[in-house]
Every structure is written in structure tokens, then in C-alpha cells.
CSV table of C-alpha atoms (C1' of nucleotides) in Angstrom, one decimal:
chain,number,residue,atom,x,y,z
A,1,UNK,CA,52.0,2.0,190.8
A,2,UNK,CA,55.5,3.7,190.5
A,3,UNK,CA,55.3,6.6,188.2
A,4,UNK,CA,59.1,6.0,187.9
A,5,UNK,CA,60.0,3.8,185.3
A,6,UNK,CA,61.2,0.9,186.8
A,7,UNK,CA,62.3,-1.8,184.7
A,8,UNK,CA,59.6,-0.7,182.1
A,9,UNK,CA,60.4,1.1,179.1
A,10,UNK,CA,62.8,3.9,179.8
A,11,UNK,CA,61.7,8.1,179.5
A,12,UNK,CA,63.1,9.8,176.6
A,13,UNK,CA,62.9,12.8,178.3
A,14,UNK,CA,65.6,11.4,180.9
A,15,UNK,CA,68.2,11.3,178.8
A,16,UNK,CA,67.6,15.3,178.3
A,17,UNK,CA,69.9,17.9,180.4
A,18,UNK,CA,67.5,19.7,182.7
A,19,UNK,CA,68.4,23.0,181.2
A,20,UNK,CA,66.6,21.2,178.4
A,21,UNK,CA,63.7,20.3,180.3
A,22,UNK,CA,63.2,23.6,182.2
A,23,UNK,CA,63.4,25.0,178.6
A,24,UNK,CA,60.6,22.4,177.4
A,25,UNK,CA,58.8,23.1,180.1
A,26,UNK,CA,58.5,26.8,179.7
A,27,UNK,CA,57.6,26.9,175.9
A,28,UNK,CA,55.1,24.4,176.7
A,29,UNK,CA,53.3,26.7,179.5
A,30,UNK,CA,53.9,30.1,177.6
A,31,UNK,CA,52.5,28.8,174.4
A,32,UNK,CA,49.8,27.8,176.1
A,33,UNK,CA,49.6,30.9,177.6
A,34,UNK,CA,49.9,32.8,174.9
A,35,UNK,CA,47.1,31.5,173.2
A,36,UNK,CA,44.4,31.7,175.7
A,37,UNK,CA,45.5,35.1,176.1
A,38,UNK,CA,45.2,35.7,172.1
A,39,UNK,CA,41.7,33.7,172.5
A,40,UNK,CA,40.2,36.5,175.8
A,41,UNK,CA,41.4,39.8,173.5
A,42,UNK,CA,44.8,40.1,173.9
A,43,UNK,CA,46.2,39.0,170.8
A,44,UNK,CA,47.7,42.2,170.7
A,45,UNK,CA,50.3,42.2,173.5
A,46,UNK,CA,53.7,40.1,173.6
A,47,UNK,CA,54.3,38.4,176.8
A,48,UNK,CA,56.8,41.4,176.8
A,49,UNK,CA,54.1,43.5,177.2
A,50,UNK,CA,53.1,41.5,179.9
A,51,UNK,CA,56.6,41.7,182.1
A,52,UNK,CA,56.5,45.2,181.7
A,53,UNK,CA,53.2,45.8,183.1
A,54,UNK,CA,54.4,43.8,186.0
A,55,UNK,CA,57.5,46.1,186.5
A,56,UNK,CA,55.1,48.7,186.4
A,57,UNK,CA,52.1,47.8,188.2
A,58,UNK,CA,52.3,49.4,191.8
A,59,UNK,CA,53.7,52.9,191.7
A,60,UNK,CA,54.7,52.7,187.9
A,61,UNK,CA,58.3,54.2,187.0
A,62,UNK,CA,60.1,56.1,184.4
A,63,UNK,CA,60.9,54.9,181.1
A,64,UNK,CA,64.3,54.3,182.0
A,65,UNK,CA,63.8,52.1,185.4
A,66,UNK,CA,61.4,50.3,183.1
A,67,UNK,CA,64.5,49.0,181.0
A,68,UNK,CA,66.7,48.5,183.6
A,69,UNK,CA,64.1,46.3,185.0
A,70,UNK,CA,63.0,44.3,181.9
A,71,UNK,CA,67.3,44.2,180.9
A,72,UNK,CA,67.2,46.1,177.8
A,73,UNK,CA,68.1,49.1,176.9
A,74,UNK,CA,66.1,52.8,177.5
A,75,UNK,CA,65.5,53.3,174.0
A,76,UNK,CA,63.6,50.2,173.6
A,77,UNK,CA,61.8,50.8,176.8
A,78,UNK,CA,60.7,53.8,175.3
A,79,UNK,CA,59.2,52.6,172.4
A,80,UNK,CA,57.5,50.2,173.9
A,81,UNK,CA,55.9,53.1,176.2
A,82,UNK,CA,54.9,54.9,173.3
A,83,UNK,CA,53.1,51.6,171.7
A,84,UNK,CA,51.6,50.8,175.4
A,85,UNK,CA,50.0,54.7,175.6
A,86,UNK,CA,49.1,54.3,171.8
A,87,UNK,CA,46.5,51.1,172.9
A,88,UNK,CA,45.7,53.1,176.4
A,89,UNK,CA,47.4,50.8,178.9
A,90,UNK,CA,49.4,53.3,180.5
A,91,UNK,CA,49.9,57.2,180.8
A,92,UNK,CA,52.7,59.2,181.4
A,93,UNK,CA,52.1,61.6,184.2
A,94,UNK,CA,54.3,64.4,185.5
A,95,UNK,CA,57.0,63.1,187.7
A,96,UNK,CA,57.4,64.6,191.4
A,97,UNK,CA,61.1,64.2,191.3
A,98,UNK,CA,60.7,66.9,188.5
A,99,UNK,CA,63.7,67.4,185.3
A,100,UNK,CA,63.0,65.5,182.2
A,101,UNK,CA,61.2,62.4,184.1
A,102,UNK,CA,58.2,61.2,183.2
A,103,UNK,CA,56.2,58.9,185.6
A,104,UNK,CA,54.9,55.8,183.3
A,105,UNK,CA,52.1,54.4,185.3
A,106,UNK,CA,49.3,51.6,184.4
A,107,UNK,CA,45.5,52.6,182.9
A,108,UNK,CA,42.5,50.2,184.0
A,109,UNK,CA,42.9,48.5,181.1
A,110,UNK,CA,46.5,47.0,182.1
A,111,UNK,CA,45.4,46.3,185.2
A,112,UNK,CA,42.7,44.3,184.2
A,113,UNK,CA,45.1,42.7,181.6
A,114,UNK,CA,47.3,41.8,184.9
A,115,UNK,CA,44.4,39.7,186.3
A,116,UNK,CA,43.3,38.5,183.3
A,117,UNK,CA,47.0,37.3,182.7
A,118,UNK,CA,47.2,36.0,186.2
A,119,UNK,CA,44.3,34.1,185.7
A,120,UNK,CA,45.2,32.0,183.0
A,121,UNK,CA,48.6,31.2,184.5
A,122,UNK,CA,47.1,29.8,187.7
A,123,UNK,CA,44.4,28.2,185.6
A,124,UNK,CA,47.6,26.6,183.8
A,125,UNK,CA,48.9,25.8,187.2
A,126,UNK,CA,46.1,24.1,188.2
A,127,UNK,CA,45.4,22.0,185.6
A,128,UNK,CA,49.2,20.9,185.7
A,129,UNK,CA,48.2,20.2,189.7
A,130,UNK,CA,45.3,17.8,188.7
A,131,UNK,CA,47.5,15.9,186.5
A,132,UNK,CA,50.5,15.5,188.5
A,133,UNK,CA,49.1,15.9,191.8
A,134,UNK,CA,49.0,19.3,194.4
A,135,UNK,CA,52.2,17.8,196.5
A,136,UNK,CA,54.2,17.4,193.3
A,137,UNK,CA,53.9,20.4,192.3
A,138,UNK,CA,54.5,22.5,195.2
A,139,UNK,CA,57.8,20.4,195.3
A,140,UNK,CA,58.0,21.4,192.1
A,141,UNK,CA,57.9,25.0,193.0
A,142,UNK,CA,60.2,24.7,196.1
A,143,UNK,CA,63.1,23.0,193.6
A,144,UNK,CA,62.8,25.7,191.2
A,145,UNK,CA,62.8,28.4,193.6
A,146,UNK,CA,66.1,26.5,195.6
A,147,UNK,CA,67.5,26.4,192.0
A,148,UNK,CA,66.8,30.0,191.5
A,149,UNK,CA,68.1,31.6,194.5
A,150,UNK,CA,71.2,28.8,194.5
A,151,UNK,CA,72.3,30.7,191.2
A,152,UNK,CA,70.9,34.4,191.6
A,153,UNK,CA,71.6,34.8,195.8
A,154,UNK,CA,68.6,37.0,196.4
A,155,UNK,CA,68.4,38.9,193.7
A,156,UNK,CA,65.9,37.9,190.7
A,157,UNK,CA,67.2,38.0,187.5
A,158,UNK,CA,64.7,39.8,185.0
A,159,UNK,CA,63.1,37.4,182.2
A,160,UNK,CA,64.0,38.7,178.8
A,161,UNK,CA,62.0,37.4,176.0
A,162,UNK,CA,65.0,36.5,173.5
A,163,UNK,CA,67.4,33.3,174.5
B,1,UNK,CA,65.8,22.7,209.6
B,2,UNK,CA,62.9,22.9,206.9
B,3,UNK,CA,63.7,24.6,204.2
B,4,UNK,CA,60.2,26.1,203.2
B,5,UNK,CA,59.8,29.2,205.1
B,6,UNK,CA,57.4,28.4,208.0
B,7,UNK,CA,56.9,31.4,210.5
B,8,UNK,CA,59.8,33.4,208.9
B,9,UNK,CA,60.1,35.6,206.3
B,10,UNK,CA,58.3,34.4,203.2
B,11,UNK,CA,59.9,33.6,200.3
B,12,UNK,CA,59.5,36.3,197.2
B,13,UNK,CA,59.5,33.4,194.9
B,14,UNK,CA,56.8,31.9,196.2
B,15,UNK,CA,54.6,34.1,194.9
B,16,UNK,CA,55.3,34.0,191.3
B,17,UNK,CA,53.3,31.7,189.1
B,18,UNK,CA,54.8,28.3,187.7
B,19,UNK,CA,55.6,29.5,184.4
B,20,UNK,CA,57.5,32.4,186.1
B,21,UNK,CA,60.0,30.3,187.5
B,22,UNK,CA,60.2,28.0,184.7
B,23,UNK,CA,61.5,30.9,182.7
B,24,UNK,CA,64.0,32.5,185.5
B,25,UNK,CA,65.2,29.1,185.5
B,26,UNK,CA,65.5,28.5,182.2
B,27,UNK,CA,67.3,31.9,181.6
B,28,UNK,CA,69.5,31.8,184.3
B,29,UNK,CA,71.0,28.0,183.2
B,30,UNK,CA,71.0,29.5,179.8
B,31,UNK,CA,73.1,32.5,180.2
B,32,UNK,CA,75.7,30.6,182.7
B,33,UNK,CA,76.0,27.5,179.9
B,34,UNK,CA,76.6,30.4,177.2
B,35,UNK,CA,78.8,32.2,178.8
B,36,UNK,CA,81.2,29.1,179.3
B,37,UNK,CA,80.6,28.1,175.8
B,38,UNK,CA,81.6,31.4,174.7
B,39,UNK,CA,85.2,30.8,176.9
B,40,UNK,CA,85.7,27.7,176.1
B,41,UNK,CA,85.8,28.9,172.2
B,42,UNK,CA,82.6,28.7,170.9
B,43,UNK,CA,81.4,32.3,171.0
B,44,UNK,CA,80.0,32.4,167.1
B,45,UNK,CA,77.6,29.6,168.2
B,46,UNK,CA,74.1,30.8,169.3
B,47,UNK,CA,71.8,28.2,171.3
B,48,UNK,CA,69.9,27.6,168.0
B,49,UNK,CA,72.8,26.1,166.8
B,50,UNK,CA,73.7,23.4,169.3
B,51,UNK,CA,69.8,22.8,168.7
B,52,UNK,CA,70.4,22.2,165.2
B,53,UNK,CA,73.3,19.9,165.8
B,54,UNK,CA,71.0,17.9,168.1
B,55,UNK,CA,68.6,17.6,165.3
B,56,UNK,CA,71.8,16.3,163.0
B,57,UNK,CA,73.6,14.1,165.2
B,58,UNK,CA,73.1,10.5,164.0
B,59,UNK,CA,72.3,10.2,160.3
B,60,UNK,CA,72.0,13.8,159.2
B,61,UNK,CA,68.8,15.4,157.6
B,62,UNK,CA,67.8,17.6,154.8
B,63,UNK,CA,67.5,20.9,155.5
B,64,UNK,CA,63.2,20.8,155.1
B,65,UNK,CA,63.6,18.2,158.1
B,66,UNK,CA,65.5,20.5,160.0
B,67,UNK,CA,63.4,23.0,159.3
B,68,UNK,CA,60.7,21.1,161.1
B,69,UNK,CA,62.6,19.7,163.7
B,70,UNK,CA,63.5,23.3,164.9
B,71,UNK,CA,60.4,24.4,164.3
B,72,UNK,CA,61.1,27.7,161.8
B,73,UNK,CA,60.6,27.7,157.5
B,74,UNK,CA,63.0,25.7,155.6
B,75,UNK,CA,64.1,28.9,154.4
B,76,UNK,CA,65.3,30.0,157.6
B,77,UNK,CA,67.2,26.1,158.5
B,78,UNK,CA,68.8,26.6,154.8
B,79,UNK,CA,70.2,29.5,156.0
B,80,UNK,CA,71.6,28.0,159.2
B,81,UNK,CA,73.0,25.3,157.6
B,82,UNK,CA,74.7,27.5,154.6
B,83,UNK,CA,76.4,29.6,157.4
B,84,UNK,CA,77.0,26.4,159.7
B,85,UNK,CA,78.6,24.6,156.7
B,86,UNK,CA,81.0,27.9,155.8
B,87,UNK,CA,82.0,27.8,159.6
B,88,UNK,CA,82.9,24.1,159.1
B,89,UNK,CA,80.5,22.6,161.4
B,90,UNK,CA,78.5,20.7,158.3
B,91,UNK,CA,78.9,19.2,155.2
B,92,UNK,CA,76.6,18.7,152.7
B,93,UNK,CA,76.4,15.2,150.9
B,94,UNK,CA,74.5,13.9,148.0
B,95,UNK,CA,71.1,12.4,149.6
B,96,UNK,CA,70.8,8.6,148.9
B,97,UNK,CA,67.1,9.0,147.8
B,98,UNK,CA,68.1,11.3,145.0
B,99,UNK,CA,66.0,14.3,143.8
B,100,UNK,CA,67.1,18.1,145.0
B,101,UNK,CA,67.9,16.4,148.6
B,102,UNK,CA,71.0,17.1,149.8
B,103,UNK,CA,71.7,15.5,153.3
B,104,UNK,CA,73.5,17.9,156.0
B,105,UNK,CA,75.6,15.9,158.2
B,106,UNK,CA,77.6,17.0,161.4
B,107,UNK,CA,81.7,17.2,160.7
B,108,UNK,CA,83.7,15.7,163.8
B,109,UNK,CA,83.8,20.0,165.0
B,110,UNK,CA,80.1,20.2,165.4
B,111,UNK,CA,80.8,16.4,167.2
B,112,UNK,CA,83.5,18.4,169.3
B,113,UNK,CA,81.3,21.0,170.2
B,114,UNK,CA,78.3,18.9,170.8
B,115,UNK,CA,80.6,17.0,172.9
B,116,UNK,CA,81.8,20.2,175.2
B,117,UNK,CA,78.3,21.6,175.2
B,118,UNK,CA,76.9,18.5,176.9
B,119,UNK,CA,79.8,18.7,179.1
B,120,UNK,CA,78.7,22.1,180.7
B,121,UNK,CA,75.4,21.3,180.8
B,122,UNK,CA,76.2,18.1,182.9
B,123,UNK,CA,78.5,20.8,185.0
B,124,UNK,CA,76.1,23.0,185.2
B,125,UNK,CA,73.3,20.4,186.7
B,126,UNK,CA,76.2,18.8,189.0
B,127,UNK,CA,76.6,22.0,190.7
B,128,UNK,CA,72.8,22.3,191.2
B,129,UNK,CA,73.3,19.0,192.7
B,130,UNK,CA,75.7,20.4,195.3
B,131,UNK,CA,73.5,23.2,195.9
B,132,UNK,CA,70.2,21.2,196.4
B,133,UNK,CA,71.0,17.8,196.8
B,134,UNK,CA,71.3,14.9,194.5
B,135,UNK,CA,68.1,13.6,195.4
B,136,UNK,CA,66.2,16.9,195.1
B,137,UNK,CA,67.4,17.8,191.7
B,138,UNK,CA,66.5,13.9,190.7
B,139,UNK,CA,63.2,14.9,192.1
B,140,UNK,CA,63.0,18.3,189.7
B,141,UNK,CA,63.6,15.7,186.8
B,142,UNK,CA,60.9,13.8,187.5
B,143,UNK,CA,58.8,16.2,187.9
B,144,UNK,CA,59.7,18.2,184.7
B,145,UNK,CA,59.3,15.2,183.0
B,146,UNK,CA,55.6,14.8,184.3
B,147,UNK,CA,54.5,18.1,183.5
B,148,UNK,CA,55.8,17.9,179.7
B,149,UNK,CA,54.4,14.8,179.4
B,150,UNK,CA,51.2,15.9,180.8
B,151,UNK,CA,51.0,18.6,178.1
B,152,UNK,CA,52.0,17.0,175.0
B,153,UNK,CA,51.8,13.1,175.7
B,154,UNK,CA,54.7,11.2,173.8
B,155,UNK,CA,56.0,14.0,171.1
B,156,UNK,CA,58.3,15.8,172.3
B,157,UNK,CA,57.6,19.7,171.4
B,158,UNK,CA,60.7,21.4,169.6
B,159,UNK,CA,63.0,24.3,171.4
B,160,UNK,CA,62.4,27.4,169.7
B,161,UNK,CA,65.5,30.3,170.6
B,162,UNK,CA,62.5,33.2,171.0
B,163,UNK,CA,59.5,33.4,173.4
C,1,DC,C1',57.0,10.1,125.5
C,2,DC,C1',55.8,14.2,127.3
C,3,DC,C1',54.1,17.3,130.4
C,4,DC,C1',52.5,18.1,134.7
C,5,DG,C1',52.7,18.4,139.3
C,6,DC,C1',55.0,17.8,143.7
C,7,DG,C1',58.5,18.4,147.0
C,8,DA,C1',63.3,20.3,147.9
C,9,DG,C1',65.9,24.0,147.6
C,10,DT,C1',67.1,29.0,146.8
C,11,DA,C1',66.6,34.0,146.2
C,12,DA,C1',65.0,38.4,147.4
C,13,DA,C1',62.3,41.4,149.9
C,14,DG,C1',59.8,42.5,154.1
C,15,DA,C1',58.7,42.5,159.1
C,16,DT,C1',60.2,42.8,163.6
C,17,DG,C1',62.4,44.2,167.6
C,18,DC,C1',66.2,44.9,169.3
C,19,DT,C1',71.1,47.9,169.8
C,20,DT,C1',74.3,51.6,168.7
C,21,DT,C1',75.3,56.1,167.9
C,22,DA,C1',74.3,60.6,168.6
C,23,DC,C1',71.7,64.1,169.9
C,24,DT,C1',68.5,67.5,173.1
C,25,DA,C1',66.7,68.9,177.7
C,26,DG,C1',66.4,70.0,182.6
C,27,DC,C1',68.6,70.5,186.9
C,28,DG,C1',72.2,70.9,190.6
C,29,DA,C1',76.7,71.8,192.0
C,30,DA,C1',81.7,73.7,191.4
D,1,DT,C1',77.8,80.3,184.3
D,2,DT,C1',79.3,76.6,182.8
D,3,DC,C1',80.0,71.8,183.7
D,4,DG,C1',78.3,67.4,184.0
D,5,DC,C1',74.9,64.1,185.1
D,6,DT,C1',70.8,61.8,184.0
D,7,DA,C1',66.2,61.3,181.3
D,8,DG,C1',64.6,61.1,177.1
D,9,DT,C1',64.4,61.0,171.9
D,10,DA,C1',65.7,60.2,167.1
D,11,DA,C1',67.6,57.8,163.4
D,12,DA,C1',70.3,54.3,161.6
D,13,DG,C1',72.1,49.7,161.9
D,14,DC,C1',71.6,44.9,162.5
D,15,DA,C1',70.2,40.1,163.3
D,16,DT,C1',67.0,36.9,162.4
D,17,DC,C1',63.1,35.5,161.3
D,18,DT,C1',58.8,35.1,157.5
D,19,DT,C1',56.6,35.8,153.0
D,20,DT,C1',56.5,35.6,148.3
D,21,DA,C1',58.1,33.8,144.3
D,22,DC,C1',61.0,31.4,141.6
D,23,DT,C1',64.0,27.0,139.8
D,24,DC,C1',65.4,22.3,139.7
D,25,DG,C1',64.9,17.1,139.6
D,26,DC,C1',62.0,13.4,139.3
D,27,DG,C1',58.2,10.2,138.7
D,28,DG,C1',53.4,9.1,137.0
D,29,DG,C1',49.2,9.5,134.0
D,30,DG,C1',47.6,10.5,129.6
DNA sequence: CCCCGCGAGTAAAGATGCTTTACTAGCGAA
DNA sequence: TTCGCTAGTAAAGCATCTTTACTCGCGGGG
């Protein structure tokens, strides 16, 4: 059976612009997200939180490559260092390039919120596979990343969590 | 020539998560279609306007159903619809059922504008079109459509302007 | 008939999470 | 030594939402 609808009862959703239905789609899987994150402990952290760990996980950075990388600006980077070493999910260590620098860099307990985090989405992911089928939705992934690089070149753009 | 990378260099993209490139998606399209918005003379517009026009367009609504529909407190929609209606964009018209209901209706600006914004989003998805090919963008509908519907059946869940 | 309660709408204050403006601190180079 | 660059911080401003608390109009049960 055609999953198409062909002759039956046309989609709603086809009428949408696909900006709309990559917008759908995201609020859908973050929601989600969000709440089975809220539901293992982390009801605490923003998916902001989130990004920034991920900008940071690795060989961490100062506060100010942290904003660049998240596309705000260094003062709000900043604060959300201080709220991050407040909870214990990073420290600020001396920085080898010396000056005013500070080295932000990721405690256990981010990194554990990384896999935690990582988890869920691919648990998302998979449950999204059973439904619509592996092959779908690795063609979904190739379309979205021939979108992506279509409008970005090779660059990625950073995910800001404001419209 | 394939496009997925096989025995090259692998694509960065393909190792972020689903929801990752739902939202780089998502952003990217969003930005382009404001900035043009903005140009072509609608810079005092956010997104969550042209939602709330979407939510008017047809017979109108009181503001407690476009509260709902966008998914924030009535409050927050009579607010949107005071400034909307100074703008010029709405009027407000005695509600046939009586009582305190006023109905908000669209003037023929917000029609305009709703009208120019569905023209750049169509711009915007040609172009993807050109980049990927008709058939694969078709293919990203589908399967955008498949995965909403997969997580919310026939409702279709409302487009909040914040993560 | 009256009041009572409900839903629509409004008003004001509070919360949040950014940006803007404006400063201080360390370092290297002219 | 002073200039200027960059990192970082502090405080205020601002946009946009929610919460709390009311007022208005109507219809129904006593």
C-alpha cells in the first residue's frame, strides 16, 4: 500500500511550506526531548545548556569562544558559565595562553549529561525509524544534510534557541 | 556519482542526531525568509506574527482562541493582537455570539503580507529544489510529513517562536 | 427576579534571558 | 611607557512571556 495519498483523502500537512514542516518537526522531537530529559534529573538544564556543553566538550574554551560558538554575545556566555560552575558542570581552569583567559572546561557531571542527552535523542531517532522505516529515515538524514550544506557551504551555522 | 560519501571524506553532518539537523534546518530557512521579509518591508513583523495571521485567516477568532492556537496565555495573544491592530494589521469586530467576545479579523495588510510571506517561503523551497532536485525535496516532504504524523497522529501541534 | 457563576477580556506585576553600554585587567608591541 | 587589543565583568535596559488578580456580560437555578 502507497503511503502516498493517492486519490484518498489529501494530507493537511502538504499544503504546509517545508520551513513549516522542518519547524513542526523540530518542536515535536525537542519537546519530546526535553521531557525525558526533565523525567532522568535534568529538569534543570535548557537545551541551551545542552549546546553549550557540546561547544565545550573536548578541550573546553574560554567564555568568549563559547559565545561566538553558541551566536550570542560574551556577556551572556558568561553568565551562563557562572550558573554551569554554580550546579558543578564545568570548572574554570587557568588558561596556558595566559592574560585574562580562563579555560572553561566540562566536570563528570556534564559529560555524563552529554551521554545521557545523546541517548534519548537516538532513542528518539529510533523510535521515529521503527515507525517510518530505517531506509526512510536515513534519506531523511541525507536531505537534510544536502539542505544544510546547499545553504551554509561547509560551514554549520550554530542553533540558537530563540527564532 | 553518489552523493552519500562512500570511501571519501565523511560527512560532519552525518554525525549529528535527527533533531540536530531538524533545527539547523529550521534556523537556517528561518533566518533567510526573515531577512527578505524584513527587505521587502516587513521588518516590525516577528515570525509569531505571520503565525498569528495563519491562525486568523478565514473567519477570524477571539483572542482566547488565538491564544490556544499559538499555544501561549490569552493574556499574551491580547497583547499581540492590541499591538497588531495599532499597526493596522487587525481589526476588531463585535462577535456574533455576543458576550465580552470580540472577533479579531485580518485587514487586507495582514492579507498582503500573508500573501508576500507565502511567496518567499515558496522561493525559498524552489531554490532548495534547484539545489537538490525536485524529486528529493518532494521526498523530504514526505518524509517530514511521516514523522509528524508519527508523533502526534491527526492534530497538528502549534508553532511556538521559542525552544 | 436576582444573584451566582462562568468564560472573555484586561491590567499590573514578576520572571526570564537576552543585549547594550560601559567599565577593568593583563599583555605585547611601537 | 603608553597605546591598544582582547578577555572578562558589571549594571542597566529591553522584549516577551507568565502569574495573579480584577472587571464585564450573560444565562440559568433558586
Amino acid at each position: 500500500m502507497d503511503r502516498r495519498a493517492s486519490g484518498g483523502v489529501e494530507d493537511p500537512l502538504a499544503r504546509f511550506e517545508l520551513t513549516f514542516l522542518l519547524g513542526m518537526g523540530f518542536q515535536l522531537l525537542l519537546n519530546e526531548f526535553s521531557r525525558r530529559l526533565a523525567e532522568a534529573g535534568y529538569a534543570e538544564l535548557r537545551p541551551v545548556h545542552g549546546m553549550a556543553f557540546q561547544a565545550l566538550r573536548g578541550h573546553g574554551a574560554t567564555s568568549s569562544e563559547l559565545a561566538e560558538r553558541l551566536g550570542v554575545t560574551k556577556q551572556a556566555a558568561g553568565q551562563l558559565v557562572k550558573e554551569l560552575e554554580q550546579r558543578g558542570y564545568v570548572r574554570r581552569e587557568a588558561h596556558p595562553a595566559g592574560g585574562r583567559r580562563r579555560l572553561v572546561v566540562l566536570t563528570d557531571a556534564a559529560v555524563r549529561h552529554l551521554e545521557v542527552a545523546g541517548g534519548i535523542l537516538r532513542e528518539l531517532e529510533a523510535e521515529a525509524a521503527q515507525r517510518a522505516g530505517r531506509d526512510d529515515l536515513d534519506a531523511l538524514r541525507g536531505e537534510l544534510a544536502r539542505l544544510i550544506h546547499g545553504m551554509t557551504g561547509e560551514a554549520l551555522p550554530p542553533l540558537r534557541p530563540v527564532w
